[in-house]
Coordinates of C-alpha atoms in Angstrom, one line a residue:
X20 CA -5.3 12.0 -16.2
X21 CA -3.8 9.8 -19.0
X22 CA 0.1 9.9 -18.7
X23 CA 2.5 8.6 -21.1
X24 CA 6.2 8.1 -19.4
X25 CA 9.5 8.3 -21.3
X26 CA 12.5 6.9 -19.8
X27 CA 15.3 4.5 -20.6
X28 CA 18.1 3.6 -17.3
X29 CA 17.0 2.2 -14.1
X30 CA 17.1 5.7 -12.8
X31 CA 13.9 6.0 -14.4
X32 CA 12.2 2.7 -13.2
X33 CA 12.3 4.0 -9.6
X34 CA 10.1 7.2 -10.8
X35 CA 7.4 4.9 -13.1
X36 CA 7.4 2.5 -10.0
X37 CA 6.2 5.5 -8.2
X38 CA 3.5 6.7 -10.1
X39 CA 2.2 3.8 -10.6
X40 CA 2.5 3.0 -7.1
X41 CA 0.3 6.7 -6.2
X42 CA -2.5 5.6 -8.5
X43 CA -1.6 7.5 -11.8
X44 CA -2.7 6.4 -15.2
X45 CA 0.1 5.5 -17.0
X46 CA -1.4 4.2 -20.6
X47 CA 2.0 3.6 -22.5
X48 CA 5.7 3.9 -22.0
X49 CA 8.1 5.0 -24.7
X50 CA 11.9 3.6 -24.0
X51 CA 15.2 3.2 -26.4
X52 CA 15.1 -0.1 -28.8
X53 CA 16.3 -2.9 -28.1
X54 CA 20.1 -3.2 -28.4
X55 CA 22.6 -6.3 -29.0
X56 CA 24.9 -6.1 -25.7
X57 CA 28.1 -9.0 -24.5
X58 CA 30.2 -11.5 -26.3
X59 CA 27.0 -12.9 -27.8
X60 CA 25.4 -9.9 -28.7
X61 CA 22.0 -11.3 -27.2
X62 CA 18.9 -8.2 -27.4
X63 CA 19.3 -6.3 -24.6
X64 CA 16.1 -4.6 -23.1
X65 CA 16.0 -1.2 -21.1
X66 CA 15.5 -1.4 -17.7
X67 CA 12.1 0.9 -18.2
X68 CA 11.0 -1.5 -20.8
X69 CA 11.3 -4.8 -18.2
X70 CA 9.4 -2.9 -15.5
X71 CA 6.3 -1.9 -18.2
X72 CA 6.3 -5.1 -19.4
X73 CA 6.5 -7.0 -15.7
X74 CA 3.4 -4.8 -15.1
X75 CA 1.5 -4.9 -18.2
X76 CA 2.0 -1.7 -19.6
X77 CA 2.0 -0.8 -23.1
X78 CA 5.3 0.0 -24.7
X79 CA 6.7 2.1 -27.7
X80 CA 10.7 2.2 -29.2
X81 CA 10.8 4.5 -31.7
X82 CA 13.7 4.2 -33.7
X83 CA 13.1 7.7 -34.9
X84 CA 10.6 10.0 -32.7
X85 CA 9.6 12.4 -36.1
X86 CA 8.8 9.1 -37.9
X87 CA 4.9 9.1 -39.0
X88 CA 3.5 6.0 -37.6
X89 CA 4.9 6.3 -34.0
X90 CA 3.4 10.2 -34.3
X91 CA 0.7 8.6 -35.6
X92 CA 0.3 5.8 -32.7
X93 CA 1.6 8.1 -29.8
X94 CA -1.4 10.5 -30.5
X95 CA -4.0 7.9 -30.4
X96 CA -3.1 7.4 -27.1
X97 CA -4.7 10.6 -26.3
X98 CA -2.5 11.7 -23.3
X99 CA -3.2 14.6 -21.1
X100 CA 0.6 14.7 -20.1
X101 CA 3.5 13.3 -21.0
X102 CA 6.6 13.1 -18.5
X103 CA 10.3 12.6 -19.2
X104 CA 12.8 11.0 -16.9
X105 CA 16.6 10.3 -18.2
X106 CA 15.3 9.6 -21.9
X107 CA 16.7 11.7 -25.1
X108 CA 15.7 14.6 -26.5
X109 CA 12.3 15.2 -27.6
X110 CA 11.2 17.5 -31.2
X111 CA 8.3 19.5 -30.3
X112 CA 6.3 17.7 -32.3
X113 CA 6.2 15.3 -29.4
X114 CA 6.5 17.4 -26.5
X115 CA 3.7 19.9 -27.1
X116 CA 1.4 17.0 -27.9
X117 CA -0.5 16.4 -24.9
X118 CA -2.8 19.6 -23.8
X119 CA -0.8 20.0 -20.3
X120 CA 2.7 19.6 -21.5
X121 CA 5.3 17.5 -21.2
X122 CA 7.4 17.6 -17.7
X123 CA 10.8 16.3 -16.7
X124 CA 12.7 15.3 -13.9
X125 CA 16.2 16.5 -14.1
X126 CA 18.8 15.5 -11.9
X127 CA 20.4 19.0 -10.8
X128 CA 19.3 22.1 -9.2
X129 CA 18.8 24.4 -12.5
X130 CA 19.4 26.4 -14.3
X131 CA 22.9 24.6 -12.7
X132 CA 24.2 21.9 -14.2
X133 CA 22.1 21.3 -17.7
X134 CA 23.1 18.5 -19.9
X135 CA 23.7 15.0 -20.2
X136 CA 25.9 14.2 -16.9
X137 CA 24.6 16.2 -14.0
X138 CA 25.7 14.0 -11.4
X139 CA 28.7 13.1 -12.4
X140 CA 29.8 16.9 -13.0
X141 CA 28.5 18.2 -9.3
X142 CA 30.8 15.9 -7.5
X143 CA 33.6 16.3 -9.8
X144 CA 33.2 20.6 -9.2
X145 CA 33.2 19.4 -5.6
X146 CA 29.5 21.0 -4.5
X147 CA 28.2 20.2 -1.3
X148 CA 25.0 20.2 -2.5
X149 CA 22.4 19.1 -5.5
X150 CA 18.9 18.4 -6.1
X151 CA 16.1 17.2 -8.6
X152 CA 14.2 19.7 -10.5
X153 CA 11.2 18.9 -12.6
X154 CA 9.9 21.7 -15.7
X155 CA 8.0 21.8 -18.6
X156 CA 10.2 21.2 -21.5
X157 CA 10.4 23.5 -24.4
X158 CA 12.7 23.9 -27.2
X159 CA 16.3 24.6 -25.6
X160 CA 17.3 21.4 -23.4
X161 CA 17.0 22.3 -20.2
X162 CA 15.4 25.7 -20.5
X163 CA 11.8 25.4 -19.7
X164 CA 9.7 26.7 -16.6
X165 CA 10.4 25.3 -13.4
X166 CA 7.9 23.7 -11.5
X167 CA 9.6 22.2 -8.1
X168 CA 13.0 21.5 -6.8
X169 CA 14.2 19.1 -4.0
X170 CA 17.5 19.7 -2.2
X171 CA 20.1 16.9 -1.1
X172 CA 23.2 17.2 0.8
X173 CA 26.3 15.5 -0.5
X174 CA 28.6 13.8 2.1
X175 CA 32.5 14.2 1.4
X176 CA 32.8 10.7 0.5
X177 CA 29.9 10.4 -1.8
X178 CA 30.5 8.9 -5.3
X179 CA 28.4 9.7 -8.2
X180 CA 27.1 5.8 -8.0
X181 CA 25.3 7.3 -4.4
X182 CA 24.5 10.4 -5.5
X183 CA 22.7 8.8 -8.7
X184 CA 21.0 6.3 -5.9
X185 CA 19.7 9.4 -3.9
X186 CA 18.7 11.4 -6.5
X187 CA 16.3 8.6 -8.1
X188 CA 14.6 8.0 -4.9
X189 CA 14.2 11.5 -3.9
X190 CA 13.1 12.7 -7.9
X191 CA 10.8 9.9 -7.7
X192 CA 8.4 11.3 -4.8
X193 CA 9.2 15.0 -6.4
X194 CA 8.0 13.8 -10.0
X195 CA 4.9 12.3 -8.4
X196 CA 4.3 15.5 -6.3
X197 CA 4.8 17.2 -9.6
X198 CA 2.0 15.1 -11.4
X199 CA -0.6 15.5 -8.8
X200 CA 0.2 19.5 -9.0
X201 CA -0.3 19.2 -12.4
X202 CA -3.3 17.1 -12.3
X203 CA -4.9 19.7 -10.2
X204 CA -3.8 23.0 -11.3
X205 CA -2.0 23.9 -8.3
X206 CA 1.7 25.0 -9.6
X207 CA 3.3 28.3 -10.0
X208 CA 6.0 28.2 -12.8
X209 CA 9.0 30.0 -12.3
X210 CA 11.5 31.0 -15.5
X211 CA 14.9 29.6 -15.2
X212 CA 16.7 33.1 -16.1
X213 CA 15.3 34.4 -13.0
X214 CA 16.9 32.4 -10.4
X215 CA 20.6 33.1 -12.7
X216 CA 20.8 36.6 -11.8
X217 CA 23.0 37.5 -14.6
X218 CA 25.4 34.6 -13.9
X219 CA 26.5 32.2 -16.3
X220 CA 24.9 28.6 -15.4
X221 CA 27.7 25.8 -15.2
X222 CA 27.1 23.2 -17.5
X223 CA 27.3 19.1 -17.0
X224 CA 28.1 18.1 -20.7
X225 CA 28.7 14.0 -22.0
X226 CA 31.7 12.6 -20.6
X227 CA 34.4 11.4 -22.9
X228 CA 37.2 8.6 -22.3
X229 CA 39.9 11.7 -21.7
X230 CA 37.6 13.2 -19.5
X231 CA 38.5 10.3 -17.4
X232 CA 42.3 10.0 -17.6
X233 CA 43.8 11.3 -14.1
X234 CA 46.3 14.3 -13.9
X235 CA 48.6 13.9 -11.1
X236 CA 49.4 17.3 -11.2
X237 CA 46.5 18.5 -10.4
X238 CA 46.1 19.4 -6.7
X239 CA 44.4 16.4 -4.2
X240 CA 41.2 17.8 -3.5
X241 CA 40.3 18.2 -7.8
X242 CA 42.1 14.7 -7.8
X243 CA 40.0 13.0 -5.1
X244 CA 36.7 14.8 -7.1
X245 CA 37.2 13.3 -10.1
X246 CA 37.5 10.0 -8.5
X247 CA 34.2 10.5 -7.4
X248 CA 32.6 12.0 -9.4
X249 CA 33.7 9.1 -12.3
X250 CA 33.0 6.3 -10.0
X251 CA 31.0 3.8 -10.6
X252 CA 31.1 4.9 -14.4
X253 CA 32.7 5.9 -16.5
X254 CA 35.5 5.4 -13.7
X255 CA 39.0 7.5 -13.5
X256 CA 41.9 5.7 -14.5
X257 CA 45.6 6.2 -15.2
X258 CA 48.1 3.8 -16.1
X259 CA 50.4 1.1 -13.7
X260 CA 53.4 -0.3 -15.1
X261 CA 51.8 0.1 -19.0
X262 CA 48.2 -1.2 -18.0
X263 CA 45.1 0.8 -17.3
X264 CA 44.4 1.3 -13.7
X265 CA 40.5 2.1 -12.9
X266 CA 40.2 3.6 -9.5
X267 CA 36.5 3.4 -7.7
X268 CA 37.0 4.9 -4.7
X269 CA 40.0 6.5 -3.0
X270 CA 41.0 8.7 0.2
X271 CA 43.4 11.4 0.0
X272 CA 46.0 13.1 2.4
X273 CA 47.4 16.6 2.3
X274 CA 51.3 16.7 3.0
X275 CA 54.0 17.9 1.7
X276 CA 55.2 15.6 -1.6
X277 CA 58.7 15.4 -2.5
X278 CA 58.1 13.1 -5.8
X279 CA 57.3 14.0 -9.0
X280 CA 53.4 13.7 -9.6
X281 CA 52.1 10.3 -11.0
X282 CA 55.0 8.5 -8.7
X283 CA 53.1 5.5 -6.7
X284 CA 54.2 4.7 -3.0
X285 CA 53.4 1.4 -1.7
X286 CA 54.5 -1.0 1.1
X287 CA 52.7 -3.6 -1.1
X288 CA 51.0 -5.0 1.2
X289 CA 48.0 -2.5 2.7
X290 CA 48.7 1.2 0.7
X291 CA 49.0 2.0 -3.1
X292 CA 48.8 5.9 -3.5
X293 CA 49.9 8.3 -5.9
X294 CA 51.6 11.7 -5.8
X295 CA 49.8 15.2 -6.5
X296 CA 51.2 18.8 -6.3
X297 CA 50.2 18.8 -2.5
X298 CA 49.9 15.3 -1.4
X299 CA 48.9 11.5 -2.1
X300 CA 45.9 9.9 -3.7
X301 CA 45.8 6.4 -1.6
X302 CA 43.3 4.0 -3.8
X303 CA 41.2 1.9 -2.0
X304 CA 39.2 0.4 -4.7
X305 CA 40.7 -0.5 -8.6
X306 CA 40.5 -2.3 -11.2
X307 CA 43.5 -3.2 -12.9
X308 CA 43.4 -3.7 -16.8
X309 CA 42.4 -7.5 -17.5
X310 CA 41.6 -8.3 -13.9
X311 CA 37.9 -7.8 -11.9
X312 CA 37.6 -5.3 -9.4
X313 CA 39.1 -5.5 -6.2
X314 CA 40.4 -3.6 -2.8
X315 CA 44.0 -2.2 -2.8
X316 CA 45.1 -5.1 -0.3
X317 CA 43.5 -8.2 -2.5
X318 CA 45.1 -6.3 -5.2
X319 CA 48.2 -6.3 -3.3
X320 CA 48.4 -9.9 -2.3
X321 CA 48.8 -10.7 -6.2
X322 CA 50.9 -8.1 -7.4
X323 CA 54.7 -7.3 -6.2
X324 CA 55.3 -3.6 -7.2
X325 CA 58.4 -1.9 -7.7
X326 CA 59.1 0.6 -5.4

């Protein structure tokens, strides 16, 4: 079966890796162009795009996916399936090319948590739990037929940064068990409005910069979620004596509070937390504004802070 993969972030790579690693065909990749990245603005190439090329495969960056010449090339490759993993959305021109569809992995248990962030928005909702699910696409993003799901846990402590890690190993075996299904005929596909039962889906939309700004008046536990769900990228911050403050990772404590929220406590030496409505946010890992990343006590060691 000839397979054409579409993909962009090293989430991807670990999910081409794998098919090609359980013997699948894969005759061409299509990833993002090219893009000038750093002070010297040198081409930067996707992660997908380094992988296809380390291992010979043939690759496509479309500028435009309706434009004529890549519509052109992409059906001369004569796919029999085309799969999608953490690319951009596709016209249906594209995706009803190949005669068995167009699959993708998705990193969330749909019909929960469609859109562009899944990860990140699980942790900051505070779920115990997520998945990979892989579909065939259709016009709505999101939407189409679902084809299998894997379940993971996620531990209190678990950033998006591990729940991203998890998710591409796990979606990686569950995309290549979706191929070979495929391949064979051997799927049952189940509609998404099904498994809603009347219930309204939550959503996992882009993340904007004041997305990321921290509310100390918001109680610990939403607090300590958006820490993680933010962390490594695009990272919860707040500001420290008029600089931005990025905070990684953080543990919190429920107590009683008897300063205003925002107020930092800190014996600058070992602790720097920050007041909520029903306790303290102590940061463990930051990044203060101009300065690289660092643990509260190297932080510490540099910095005298007020009390």
């Amino acid at each position: 079966m000839r397979i054409i993969f579409m993909g962009t972030p090293e989430f991807a790579v670990a999910s081409l890796d794998a098919l090609i690693q359980a013997g699948c065909e894969v005759v061409a990749v299509i990833t993002a162009p090219d893009k000038p990245a750093g002070r010297g603005q040198k081409m930067n190439e996707s992660a997908v795009k380094k992988y296809a090329v380390a291992n010979n495969i043939k690759v496509l960056q479309p500028e435009k996916l309706r434009d004529p010449d890549f519509l052109q090339e992409l059906q001369a490759l004569k796919a029999d399936l085309q799969v999608v993993v953490a690319f951009r959305m596709l016209p249906e021109v594209v995706w009803s090319m190949p005669p068995k569809g167009t699959i993708n992995l998705h990193a969330s248990l749909l019909p929960q948590y469609r859109g562009a962030a899944p990860i990140n928005w699980v942790i900051i909702n505070g779920e115990k739990e997520s998945g990979a699910t892989t579909f065939f696409l259709q016009q709505q993003i999101d939407t189409g037929n679902i084809l299998f799901t894997e379940k993971v846990s996620i531990p209190e402590d678990f950033t998006a940064g591990d729940l991203h890690d998890k998710l591409m190993n796990k979606g990686a075996g569950l995309l290549v068990k979706t191929v070979k299904a495929v391949e064979s005929d051997r799927y049952t596909e189940q509609p998404q409005q099904h498994l809603l039962e009347g219930a309204e889906p939550k959503h996992a939309p882009k993340i904007f910069k004041e997305d990321c700004k921290i509310d100390w008046s918001k109680p610990v536990e939403q607090v300590y979620n958006l820490i993680r769900g933010l962390s490594p990228y695009p990272t919860a911050f707040t500001e420290l004596n008029g600089k931005i403050l990025k905070i990684y990772r953080a543990t919190k404590e429920l107590t009683a509070v008897d300063a205003a929220p925002g107020t930092y406590v800190t014996d600058n030496k070992t602790h720097l937390k920050f007041a909520c409505t029903d306790g303290y946010i102590s940061v463990t890992d930051i990044q203060l504004e101009g300065k690289k990343r660092m643990s509260v006590e190297e932080f510490l060691r540099g910095v005298r802070l007020s009390q």
